[in-house]
PDB file of C-alpha atoms in Angstrom:
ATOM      1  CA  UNK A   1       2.736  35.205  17.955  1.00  0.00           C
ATOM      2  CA  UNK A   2       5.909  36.935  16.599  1.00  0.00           C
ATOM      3  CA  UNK A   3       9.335  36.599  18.137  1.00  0.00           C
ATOM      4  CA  UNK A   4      11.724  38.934  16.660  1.00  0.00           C
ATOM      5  CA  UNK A   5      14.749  37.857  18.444  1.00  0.00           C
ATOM      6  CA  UNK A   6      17.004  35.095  17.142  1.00  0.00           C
ATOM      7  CA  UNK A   7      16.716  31.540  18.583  1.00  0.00           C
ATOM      8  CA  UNK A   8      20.134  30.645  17.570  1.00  0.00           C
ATOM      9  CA  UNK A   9      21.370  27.514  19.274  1.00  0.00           C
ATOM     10  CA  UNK A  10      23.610  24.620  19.727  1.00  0.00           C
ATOM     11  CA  UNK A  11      23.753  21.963  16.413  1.00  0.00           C
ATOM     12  CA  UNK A  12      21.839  19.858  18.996  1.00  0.00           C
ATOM     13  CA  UNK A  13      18.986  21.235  19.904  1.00  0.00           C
ATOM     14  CA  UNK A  14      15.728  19.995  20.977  1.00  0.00           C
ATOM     15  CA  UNK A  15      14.895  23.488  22.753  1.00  0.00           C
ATOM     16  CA  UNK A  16      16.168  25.943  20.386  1.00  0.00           C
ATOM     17  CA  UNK A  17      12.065  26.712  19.324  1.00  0.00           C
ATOM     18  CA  UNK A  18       9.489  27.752  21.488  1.00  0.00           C
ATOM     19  CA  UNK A  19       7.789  24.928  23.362  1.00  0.00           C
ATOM     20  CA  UNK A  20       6.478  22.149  22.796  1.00  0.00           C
ATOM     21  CA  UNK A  21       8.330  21.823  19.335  1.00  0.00           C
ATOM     22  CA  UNK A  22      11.796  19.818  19.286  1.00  0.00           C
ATOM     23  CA  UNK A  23      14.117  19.842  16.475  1.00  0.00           C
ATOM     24  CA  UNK A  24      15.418  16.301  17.657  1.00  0.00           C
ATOM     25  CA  UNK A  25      13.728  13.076  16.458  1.00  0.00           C
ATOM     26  CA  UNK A  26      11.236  11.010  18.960  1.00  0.00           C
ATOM     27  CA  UNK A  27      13.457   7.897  20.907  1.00  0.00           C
ATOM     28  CA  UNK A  28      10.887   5.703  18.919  1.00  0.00           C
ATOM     29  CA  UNK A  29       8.975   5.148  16.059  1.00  0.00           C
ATOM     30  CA  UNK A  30       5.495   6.784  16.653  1.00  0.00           C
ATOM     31  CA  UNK A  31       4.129   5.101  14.055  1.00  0.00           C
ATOM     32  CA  UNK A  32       4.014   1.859  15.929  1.00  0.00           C
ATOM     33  CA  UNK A  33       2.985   3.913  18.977  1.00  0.00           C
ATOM     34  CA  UNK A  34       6.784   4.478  20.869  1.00  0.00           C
ATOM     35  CA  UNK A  35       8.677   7.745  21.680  1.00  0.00           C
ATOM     36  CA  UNK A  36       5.042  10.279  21.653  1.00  0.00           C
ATOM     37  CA  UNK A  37       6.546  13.058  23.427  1.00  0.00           C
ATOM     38  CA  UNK A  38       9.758  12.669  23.618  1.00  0.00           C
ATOM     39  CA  UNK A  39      10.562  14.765  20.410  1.00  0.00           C
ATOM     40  CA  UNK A  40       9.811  15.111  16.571  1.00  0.00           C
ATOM     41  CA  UNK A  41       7.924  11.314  15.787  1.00  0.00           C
ATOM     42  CA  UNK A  42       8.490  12.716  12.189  1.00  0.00           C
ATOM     43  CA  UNK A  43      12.084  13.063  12.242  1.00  0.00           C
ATOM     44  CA  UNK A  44      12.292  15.493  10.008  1.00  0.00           C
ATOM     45  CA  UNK A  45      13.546  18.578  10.756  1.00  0.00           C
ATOM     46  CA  UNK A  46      16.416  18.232  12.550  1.00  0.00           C
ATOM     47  CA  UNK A  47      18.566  17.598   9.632  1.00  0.00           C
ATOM     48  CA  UNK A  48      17.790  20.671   7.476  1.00  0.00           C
ATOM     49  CA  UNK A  49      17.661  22.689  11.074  1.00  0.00           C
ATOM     50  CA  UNK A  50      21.143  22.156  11.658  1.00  0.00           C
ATOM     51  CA  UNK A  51      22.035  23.499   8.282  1.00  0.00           C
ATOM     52  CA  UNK A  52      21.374  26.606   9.048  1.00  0.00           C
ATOM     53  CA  UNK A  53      22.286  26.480  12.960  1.00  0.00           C
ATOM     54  CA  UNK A  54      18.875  28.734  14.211  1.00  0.00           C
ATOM     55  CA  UNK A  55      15.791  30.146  13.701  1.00  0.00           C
ATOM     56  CA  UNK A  56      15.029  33.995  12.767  1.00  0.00           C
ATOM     57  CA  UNK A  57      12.253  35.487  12.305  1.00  0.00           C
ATOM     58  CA  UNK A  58      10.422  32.874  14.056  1.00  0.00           C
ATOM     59  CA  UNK A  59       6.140  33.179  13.437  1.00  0.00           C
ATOM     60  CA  UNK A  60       3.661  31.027  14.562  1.00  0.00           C
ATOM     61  CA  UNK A  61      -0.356  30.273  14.729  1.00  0.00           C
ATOM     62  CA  UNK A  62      -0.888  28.285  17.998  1.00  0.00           C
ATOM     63  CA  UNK A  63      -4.621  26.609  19.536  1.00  0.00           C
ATOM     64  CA  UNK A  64      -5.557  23.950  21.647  1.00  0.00           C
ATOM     65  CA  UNK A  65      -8.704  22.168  20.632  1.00  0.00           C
ATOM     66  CA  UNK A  66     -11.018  19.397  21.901  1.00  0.00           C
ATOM     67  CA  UNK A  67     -11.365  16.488  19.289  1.00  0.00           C
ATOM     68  CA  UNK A  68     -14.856  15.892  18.753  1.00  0.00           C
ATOM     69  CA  UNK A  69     -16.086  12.354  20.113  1.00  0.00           C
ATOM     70  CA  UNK A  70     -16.826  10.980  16.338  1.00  0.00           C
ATOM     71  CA  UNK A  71     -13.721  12.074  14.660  1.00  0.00           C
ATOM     72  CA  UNK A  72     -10.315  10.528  14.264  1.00  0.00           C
ATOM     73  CA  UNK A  73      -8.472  12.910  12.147  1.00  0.00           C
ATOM     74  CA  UNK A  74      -7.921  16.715  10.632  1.00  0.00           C
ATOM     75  CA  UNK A  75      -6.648  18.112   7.830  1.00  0.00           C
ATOM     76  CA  UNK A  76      -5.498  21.671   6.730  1.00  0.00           C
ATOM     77  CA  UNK A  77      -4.478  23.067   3.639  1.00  0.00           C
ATOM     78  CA  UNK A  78      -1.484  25.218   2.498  1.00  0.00           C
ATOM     79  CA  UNK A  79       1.388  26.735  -0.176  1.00  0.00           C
ATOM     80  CA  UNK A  80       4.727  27.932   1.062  1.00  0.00           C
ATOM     81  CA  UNK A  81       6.563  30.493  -0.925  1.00  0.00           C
ATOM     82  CA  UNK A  82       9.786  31.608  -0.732  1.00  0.00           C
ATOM     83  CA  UNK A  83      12.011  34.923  -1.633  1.00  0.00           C
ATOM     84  CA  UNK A  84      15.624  33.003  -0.904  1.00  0.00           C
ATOM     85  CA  UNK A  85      15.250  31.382  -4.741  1.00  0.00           C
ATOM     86  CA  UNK A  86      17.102  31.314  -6.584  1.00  0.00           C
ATOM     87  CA  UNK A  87      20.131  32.955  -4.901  1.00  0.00           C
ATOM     88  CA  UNK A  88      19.706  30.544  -1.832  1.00  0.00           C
ATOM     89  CA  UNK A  89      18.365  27.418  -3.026  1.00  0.00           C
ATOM     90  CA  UNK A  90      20.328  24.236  -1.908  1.00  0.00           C
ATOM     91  CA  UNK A  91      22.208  26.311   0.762  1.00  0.00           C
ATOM     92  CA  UNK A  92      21.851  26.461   4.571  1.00  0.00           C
ATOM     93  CA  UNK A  93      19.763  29.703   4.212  1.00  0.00           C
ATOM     94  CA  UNK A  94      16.820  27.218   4.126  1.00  0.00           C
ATOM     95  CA  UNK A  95      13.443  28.417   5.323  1.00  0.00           C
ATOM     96  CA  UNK A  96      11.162  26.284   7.064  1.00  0.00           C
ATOM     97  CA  UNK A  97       7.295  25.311   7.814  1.00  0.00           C
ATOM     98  CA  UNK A  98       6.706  23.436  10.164  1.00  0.00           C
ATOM     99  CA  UNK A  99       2.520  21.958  11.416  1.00  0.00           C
ATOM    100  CA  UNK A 100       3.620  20.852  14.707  1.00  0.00           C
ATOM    101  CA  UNK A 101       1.052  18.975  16.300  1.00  0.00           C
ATOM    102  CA  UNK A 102       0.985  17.753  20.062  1.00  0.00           C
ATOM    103  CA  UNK A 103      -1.681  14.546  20.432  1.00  0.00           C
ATOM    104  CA  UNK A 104      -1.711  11.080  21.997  1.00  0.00           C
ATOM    105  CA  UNK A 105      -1.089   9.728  18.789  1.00  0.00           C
ATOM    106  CA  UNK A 106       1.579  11.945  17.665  1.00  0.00           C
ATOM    107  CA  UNK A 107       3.994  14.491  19.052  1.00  0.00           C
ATOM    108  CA  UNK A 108       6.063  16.417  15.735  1.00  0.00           C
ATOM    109  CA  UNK A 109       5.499  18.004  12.520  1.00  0.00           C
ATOM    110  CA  UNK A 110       3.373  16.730  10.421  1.00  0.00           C
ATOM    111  CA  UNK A 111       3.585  18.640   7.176  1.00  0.00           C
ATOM    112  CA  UNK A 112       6.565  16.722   5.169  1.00  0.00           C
ATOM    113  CA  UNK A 113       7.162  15.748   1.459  1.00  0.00           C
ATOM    114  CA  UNK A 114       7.262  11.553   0.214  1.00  0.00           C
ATOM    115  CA  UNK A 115      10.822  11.973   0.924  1.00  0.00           C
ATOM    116  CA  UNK A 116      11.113  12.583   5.091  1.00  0.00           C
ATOM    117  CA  UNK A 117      11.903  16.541   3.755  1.00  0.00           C
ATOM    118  CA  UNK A 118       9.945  19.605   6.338  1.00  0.00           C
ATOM    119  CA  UNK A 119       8.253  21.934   4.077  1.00  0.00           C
ATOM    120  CA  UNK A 120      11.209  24.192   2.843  1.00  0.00           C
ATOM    121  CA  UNK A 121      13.440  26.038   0.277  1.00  0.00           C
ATOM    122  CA  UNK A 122      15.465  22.578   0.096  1.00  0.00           C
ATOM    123  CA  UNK A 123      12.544  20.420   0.382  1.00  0.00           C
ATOM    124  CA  UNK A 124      10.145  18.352  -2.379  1.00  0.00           C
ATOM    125  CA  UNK A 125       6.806  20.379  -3.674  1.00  0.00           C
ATOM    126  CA  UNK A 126       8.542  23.328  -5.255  1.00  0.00           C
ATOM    127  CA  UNK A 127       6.406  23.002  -7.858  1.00  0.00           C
ATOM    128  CA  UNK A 128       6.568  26.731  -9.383  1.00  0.00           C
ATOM    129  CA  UNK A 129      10.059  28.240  -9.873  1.00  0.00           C
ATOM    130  CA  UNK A 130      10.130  31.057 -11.552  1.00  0.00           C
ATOM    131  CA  UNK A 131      13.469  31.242 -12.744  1.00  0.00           C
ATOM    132  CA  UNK A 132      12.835  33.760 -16.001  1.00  0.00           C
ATOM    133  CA  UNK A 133      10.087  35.744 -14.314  1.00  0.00           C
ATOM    134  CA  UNK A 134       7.679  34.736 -16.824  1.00  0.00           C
ATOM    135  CA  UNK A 135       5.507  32.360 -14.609  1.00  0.00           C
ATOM    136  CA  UNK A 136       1.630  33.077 -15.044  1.00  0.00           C
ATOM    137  CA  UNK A 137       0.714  32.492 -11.613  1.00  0.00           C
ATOM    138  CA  UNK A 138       3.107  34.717 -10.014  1.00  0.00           C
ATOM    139  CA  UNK A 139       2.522  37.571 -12.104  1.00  0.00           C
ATOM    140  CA  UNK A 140       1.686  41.085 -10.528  1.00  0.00           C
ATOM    141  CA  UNK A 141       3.329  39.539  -7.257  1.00  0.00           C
ATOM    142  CA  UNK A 142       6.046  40.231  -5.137  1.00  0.00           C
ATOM    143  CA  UNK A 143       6.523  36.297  -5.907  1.00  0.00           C
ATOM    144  CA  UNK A 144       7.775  37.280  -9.341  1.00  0.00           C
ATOM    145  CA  UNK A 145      11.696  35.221  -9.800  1.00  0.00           C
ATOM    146  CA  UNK A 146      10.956  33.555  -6.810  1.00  0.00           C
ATOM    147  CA  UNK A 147       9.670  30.176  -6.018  1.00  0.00           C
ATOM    148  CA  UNK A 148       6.590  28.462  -3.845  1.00  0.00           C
ATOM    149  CA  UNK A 149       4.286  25.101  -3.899  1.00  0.00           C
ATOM    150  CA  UNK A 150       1.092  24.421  -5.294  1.00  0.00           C
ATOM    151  CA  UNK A 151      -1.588  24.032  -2.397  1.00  0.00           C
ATOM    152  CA  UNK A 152      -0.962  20.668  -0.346  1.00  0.00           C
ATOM    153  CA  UNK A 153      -3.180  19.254   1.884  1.00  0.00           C
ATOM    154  CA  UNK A 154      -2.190  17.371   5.535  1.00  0.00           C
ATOM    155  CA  UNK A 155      -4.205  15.331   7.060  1.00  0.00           C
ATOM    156  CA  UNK A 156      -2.909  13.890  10.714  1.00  0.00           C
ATOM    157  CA  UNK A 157      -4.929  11.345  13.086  1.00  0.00           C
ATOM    158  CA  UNK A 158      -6.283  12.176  16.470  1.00  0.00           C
ATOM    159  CA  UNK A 159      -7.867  10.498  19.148  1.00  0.00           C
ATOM    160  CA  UNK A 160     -11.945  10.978  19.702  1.00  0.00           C
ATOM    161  CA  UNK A 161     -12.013  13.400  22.445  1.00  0.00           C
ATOM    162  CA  UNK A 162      -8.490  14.219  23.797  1.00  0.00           C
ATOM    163  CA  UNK A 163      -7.066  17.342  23.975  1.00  0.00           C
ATOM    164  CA  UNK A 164      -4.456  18.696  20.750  1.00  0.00           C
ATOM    165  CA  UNK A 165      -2.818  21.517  20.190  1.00  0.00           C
ATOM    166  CA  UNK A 166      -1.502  22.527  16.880  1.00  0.00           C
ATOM    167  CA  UNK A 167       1.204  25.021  16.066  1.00  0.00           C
ATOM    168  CA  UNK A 168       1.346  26.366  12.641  1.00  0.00           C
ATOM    169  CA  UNK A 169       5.420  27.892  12.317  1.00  0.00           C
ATOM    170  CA  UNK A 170       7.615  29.624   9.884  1.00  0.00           C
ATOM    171  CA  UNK A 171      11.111  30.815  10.190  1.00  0.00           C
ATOM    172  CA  UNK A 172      14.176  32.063   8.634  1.00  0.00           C
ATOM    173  CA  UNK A 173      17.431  30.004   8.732  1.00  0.00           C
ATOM    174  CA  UNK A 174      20.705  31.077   9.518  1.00  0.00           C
ATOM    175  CA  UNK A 175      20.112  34.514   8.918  1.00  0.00           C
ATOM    176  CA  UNK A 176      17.130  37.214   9.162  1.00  0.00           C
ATOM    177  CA  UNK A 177      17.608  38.280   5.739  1.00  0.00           C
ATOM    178  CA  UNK A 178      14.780  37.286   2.767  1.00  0.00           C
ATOM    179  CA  UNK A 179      11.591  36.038   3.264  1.00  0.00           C
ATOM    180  CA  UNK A 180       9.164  33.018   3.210  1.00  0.00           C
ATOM    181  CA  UNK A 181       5.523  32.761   3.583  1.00  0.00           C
ATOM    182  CA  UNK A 182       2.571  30.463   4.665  1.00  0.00           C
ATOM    183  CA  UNK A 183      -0.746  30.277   3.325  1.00  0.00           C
ATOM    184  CA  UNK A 184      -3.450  27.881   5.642  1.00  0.00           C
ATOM    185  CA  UNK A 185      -6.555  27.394   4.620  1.00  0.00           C
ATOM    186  CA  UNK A 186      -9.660  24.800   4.929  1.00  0.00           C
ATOM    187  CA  UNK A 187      -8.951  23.119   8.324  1.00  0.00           C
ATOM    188  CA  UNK A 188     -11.395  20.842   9.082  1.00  0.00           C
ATOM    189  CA  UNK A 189     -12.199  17.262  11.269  1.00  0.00           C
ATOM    190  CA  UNK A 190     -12.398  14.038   9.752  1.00  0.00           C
ATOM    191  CA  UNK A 191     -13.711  10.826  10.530  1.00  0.00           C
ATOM    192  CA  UNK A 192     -11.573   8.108   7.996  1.00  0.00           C
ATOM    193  CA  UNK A 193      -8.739   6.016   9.509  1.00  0.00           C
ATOM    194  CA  UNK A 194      -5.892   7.520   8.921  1.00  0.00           C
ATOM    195  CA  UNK A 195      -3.593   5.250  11.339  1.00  0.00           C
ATOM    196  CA  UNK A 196      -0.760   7.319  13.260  1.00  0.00           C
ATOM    197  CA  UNK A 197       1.570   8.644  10.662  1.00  0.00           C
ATOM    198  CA  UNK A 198       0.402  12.110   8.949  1.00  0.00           C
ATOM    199  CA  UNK A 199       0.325  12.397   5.396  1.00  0.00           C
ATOM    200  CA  UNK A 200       0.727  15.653   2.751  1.00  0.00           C
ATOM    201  CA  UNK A 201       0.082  15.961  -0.673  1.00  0.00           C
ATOM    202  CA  UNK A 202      -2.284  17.572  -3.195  1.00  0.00           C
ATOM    203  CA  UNK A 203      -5.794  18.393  -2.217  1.00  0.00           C
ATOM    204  CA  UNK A 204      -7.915  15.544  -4.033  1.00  0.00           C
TER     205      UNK A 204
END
């Protein structure tokens, strides 16, 4: 789905995306089971959000799924690239990811750096940043002086059998102008103990 109109709202939001995601953190720690559903359990866009004071642009990837009866997690992989570096980098013209993902477990994004940061301009994992237009991997791309992540890998627990859905979302911030991309890959279930709190980093 692709909403071209701006979702501009108030600094305090909750409902300024498209339902079910929440900019404003869960009244609990969902780790420790408390606050599922009652916003973002990983507290972590809200913050960056609000720097920019709305979405543009706004894309998403939405399904619902049935958890198989032997599995108690998923994973997905992706890279997020961005055309707002350099000029933009550190400002409020911050482009966001999020993996929202609505379970019994968890309620909130679950794509997110070591350091609590959404998957953004601002954010950890900006690996490749190609300042003097010289990097390898970008070459014979529109990527070219630009920036983006290596591939990272979430993985998120479920419940055996309940009902998810998953929204994958991208956005401008603060304005419609630049752009930032997604790149999902290799979703599959999983059957380790992952406990409630998702995880990202670099595919093993």
């Amino acid at each position: 789905t692709h909403y071209n109109d701006t979702l501009a709202g108030s600094p305090d939001p909750g409902n300024t995306l498209p339902a079910p995601l929440k900019t404003n953190p869960a009244a609990g720690d969902c780790s420790q089971g408390q606050g599922v559903g009652t916003g973002d359990c990983s507290a972590t866009i809200q913050a960056q959000f609000n720097q920019g004071g709305g979405a543009y642009d706004y894309t998403e990837l939405r399904f619902t799924l049935q958890v198989p009866p032997d599995v108690t997690s998923f994973s997905y992989d992706f890279a997020f690239f961005s055309t707002e570096y350099p000029a933009y980098y550190g400002s409020g013209f911050n482009d966001m990811y999020v993996g929202w993902l609505e379970s019994e477990l968890w309620t909130g994004n679950i794509s997110f750096d070591q350091n609590g940061n959404p998957i953004s301009l601002n954010a950890g994992f900006l690996e490749f940043k190609d300042d003097g237009g010289n990097l390898a991997v970008f070459g014979g791309t529109c990527m070219r002086q630009h920036a983006g992540t290596n591939w990272l890998q979430t993985t998120a627990g479920v419940t055996p059998g309940e009902q998810i859905t998953v929204v994958f979302a991208i956005f401008d911030l603060a304005d419609p102008i630049l752009d930032s991309y997604i790149f999902l890959d290799n979703f599959k279930w999983g059957c380790e103990p992952t406990g409630n709190k998702p995880m990202t980093m670099p595919p093993g």
